[in-house]
XYZ file of C-alpha atoms in Angstrom:
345
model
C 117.786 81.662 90.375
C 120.768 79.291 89.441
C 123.594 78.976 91.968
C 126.447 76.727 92.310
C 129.669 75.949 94.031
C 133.193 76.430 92.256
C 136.554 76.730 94.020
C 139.221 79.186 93.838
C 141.787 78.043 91.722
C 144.340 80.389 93.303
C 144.367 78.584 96.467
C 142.503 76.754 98.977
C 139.531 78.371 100.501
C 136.193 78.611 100.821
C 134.031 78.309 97.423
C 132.623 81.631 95.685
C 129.084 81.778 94.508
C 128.104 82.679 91.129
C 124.800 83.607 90.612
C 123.801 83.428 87.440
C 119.921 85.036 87.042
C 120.278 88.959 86.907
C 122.539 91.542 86.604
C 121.988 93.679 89.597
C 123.131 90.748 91.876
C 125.933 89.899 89.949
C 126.815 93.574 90.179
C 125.988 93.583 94.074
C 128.443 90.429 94.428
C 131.548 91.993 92.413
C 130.593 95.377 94.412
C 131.210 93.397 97.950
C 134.201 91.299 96.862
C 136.264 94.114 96.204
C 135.905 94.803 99.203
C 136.798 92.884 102.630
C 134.522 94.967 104.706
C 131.179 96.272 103.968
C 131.451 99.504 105.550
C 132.835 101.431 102.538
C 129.713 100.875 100.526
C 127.047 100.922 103.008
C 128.487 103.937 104.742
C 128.165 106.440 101.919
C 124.769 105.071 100.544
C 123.629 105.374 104.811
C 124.772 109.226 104.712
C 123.662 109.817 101.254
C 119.927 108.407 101.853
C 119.528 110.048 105.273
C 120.619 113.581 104.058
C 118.090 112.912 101.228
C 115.337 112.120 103.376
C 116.065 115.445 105.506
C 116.360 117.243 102.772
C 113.267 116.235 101.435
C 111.114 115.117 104.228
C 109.117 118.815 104.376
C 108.094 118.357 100.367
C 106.911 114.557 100.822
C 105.221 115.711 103.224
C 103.209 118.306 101.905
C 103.135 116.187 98.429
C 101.751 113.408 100.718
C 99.296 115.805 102.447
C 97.915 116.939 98.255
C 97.722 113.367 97.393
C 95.342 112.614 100.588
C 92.920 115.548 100.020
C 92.842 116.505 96.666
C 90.871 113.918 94.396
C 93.013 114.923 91.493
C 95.994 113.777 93.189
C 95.169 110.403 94.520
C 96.930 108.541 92.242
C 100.431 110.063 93.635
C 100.479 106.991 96.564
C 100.728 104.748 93.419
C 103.523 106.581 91.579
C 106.422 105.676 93.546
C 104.994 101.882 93.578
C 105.399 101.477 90.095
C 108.268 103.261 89.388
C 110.070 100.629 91.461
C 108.113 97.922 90.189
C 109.466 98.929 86.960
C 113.191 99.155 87.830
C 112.410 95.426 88.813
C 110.857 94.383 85.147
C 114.260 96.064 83.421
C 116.418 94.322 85.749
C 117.733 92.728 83.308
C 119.176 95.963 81.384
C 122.037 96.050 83.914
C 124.953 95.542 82.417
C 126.091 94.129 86.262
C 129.953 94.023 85.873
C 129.848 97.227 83.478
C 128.790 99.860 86.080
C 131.118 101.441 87.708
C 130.801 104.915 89.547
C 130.921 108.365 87.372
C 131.971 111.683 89.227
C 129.384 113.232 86.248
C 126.791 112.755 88.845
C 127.831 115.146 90.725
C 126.754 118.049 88.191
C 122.803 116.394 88.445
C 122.975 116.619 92.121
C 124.101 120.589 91.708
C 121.330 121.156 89.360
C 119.070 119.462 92.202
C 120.174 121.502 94.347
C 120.167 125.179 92.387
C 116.539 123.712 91.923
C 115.613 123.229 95.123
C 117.178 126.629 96.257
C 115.319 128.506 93.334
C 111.727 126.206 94.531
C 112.579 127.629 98.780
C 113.152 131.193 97.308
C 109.645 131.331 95.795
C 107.996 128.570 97.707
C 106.856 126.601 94.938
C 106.456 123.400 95.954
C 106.316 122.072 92.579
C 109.605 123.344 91.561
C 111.054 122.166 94.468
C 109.287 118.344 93.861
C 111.194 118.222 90.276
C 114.471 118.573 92.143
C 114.122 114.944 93.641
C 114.081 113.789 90.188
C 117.757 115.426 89.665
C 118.450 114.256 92.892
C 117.762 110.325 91.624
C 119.276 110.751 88.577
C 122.606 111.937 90.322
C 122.481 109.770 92.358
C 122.147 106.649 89.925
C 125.173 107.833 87.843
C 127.558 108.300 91.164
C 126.573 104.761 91.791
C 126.608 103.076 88.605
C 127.524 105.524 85.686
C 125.708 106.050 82.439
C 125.103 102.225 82.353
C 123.044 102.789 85.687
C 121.221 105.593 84.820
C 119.893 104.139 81.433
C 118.371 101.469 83.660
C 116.842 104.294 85.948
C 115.653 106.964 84.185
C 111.923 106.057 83.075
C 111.732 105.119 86.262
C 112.289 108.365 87.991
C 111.167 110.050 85.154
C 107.402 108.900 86.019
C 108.037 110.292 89.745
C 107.403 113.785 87.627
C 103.092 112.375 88.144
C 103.444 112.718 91.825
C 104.361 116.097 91.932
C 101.191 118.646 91.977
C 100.587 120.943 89.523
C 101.291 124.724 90.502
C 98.048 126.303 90.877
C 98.516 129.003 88.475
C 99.015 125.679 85.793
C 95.606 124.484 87.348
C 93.529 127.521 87.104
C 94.401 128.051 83.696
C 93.185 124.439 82.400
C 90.376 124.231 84.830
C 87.786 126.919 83.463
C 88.128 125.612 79.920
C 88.283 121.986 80.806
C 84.942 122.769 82.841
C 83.436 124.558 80.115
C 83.773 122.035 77.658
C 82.220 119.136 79.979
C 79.393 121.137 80.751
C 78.854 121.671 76.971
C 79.911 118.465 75.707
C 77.619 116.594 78.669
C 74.863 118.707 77.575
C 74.883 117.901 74.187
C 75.390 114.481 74.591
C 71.956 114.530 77.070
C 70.211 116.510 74.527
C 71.411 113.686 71.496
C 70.065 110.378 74.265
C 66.377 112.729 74.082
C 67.143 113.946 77.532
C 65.505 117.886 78.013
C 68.980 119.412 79.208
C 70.062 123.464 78.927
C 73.463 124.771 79.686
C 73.426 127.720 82.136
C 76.938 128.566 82.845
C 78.353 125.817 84.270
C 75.222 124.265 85.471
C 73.060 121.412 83.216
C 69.272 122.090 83.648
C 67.013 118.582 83.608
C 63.567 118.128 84.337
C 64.233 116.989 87.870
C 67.615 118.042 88.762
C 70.311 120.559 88.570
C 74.191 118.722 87.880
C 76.697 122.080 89.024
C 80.015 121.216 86.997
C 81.944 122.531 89.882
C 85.992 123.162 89.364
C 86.426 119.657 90.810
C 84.419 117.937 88.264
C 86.207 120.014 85.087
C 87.976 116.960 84.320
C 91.411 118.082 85.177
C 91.899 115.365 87.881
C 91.411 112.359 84.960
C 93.666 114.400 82.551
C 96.507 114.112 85.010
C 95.600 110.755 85.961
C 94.982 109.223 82.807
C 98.424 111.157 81.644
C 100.246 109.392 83.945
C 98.617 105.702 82.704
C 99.456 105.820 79.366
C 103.059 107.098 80.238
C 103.166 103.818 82.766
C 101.260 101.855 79.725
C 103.568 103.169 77.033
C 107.259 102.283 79.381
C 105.675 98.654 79.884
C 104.065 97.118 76.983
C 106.015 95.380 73.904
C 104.255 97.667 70.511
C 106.670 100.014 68.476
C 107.879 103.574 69.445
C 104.962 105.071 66.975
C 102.307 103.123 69.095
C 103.770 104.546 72.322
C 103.459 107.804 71.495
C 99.784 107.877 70.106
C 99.329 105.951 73.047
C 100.414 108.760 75.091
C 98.969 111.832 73.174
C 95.613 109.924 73.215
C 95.457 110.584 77.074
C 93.994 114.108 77.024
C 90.918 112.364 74.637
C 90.376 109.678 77.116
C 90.170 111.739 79.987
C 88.117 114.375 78.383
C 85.216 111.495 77.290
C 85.386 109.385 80.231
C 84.128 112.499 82.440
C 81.697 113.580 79.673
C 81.019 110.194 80.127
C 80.688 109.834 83.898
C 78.348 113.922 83.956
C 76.293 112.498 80.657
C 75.345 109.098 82.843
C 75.116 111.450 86.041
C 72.138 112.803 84.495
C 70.677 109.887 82.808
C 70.124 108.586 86.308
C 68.262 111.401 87.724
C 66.112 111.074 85.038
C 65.498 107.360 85.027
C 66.272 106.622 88.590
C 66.386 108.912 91.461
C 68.787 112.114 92.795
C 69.953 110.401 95.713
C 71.942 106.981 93.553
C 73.061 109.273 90.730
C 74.448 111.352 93.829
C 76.217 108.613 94.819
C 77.564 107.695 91.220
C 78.620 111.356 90.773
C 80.949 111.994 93.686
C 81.728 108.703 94.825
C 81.297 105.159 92.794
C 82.238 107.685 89.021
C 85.608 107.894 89.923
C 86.528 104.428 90.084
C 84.504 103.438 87.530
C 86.568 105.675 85.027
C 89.641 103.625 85.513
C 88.529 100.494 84.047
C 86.710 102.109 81.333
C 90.146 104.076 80.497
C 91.944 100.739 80.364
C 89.006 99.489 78.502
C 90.203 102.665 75.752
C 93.550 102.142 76.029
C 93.040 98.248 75.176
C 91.037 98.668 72.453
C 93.097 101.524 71.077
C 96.296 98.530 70.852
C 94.311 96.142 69.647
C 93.327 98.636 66.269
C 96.768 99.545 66.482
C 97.809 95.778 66.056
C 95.649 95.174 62.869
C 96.354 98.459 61.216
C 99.853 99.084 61.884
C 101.860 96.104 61.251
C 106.045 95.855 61.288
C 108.399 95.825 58.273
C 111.537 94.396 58.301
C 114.033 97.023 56.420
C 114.499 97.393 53.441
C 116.775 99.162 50.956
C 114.911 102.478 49.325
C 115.922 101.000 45.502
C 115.391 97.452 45.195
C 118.312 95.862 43.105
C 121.429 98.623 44.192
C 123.878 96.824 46.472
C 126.224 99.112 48.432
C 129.272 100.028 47.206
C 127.540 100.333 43.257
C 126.810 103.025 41.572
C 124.322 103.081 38.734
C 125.470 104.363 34.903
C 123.216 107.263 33.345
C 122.008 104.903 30.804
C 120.965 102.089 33.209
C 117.534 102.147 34.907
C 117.749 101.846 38.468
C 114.500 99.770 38.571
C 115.527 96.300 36.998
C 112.865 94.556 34.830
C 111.515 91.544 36.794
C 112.774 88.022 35.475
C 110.137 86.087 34.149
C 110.550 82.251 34.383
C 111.200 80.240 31.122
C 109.513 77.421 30.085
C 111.089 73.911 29.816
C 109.780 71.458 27.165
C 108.094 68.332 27.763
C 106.726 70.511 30.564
């Protein structure tokens, strides 16, 4: 950060500070020198943030209660962390002295509100998380316009990961996601020379019994590795076509790290002992599936970066300038100039 001294040309006084390394100060300093008091900004943002919070305070709550016993959840602590952290690494997107305050805003904070009436009228907690996100963005343009709200939005877009599923949503993906692991895990036993059977939902070894319970369908990593590429895809530097794969690739990742995590669940009561593959199963697997996500995420780039590399633009018909048009008796594909030869050469 840069500062320095100049004086006020207009008269004699004390010297202004410039400060010249981001936007949102700059935009913080011209917001307070139009003003000779700091009352008329801090006042409404003080109302505005404590009506939020009251308004609010019952769903973060019970979000807050989800994201403490439900394992499928746990990554919602985490959400609001880098959604800020990533409002700080587009800092400088803000225009600074272009923002100024849009009544627009006002129509977001209806809809968050006609949200969160509709969410209290058929207590659905879900519905009445997404009106937070309306909320934000409302907020953002009454503060700082469209300007301010391109800065914002991925970042309370991603907020959307905190907010639990509704449990009709879950019950639907949860029999078929546990289905498949039980199937896939089995195979994948069977395949490593492992004696393994499928009986409903339970794997049959030698030794041991693994129950692919509802908890263990895989649901939990879907959401969570969802949610990762989404934060992946807003933060690293690769094309728009990279982001997206990245992002539609989640639902594979999740789906083969838990095959992953049952398949090596049962290669350790078969090699080891019940009571450590136990302990990997319910406590040391889902940790373990994080890094070996990132692991698939980072090698998925890196392919990416050989395969798939950038073009500059070009025009569709090499040799047609704009503004030409070509005759009917001229060939839009000109015949390559071949280089004459000199003598004495």
């Amino acid at each position: 950060m840069q500062c320095f001294c100049a004086p006020i040309r207009s008269g004699s006084g004390p010297a202004v500070i410039t400060i010249g390394s981001s936007s949102v100060f700059r935009f913080v300093k011209t917001m307070i020198m139009r003003r000779k008091t700091l009352w008329p900004l801090i006042a409404p943002l003080a109302v505005l943030a404590v009506g939020l919070l009251w308004a609010f305070w019952p769903i973060l709550v019970a979000m807050a209660e989800r994201w403490s016993n439900d394992p499928r959840y746990a990554h919602g602590y985490l959400v609001p962390v880098f959604s800020l952290a990533m409002l700080w690494m587009r800092r400088s997107q803000v225009p600074g002295e272009g923002l100024r305050s849009s009544s627009r805003g006002l129509a977001l904070i209806a809809l968050g509100s006609t949200i969160l009436l509709v969410g209290g009228y058929f207590r659905q907690g879900s519905i009445e998380g997404l009106a937070i996100l309306a909320y934000l963005a409302g907020v953002a343009m009454v503060l700082g316009g469209w300007p301010a709200l391109r800065w914002s939005w991925p970042s309370i877009m991603f907020l959307f990961f905190m907010i639990p599923l509704p449990w009709r949503i879950e019950n639907a993906l949860g029999a078929p996601l546990q289905w498949l692991a039980t199937l896939a895990s089995t195979f994948t036993l069977q395949t490593l020379g492992f004696m393994a059977f499928v009986e409903g939902n339970v794997i049959l070894l030698n030794d041991a019994h693994i129950g692919v319970v509802e908890a263990c369908s895989g649901l939990s990593m879907v959401i969570t590795f969802i949610a990762l590429s989404v934060g992946m895809a807003l933060v690293v530097d690769r094309p728009l076509l990279d982001r997206n794969v990245l992002v539609l690739s989640a639902i594979p990742v999740a789906l083969l790290a838990n095959i992953a995590r049952i398949t090596l669940t049962g290669v350790l009561h078969e090699t080891i002992g019940g009571q450590i593959a136990d302990e990997f199963y319910h406590d040391l697997a889902g940790w373990v599936m994080i890094p070996f996500a990132l692991v698939l995420y980072w090698c998925e780039i890196w392919v990416f970066s050989r395969i798939l590399v950038e073009v500059e633009a070009m025009p569709v018909l090499v040799g047609i300038s704009s503004g030409r048009r070509w005759s009917a008796n001229r060939s839009p594909w000109p015949l390559p100039t071949l280089p004459r030869a000199s003598r004495g050469r």
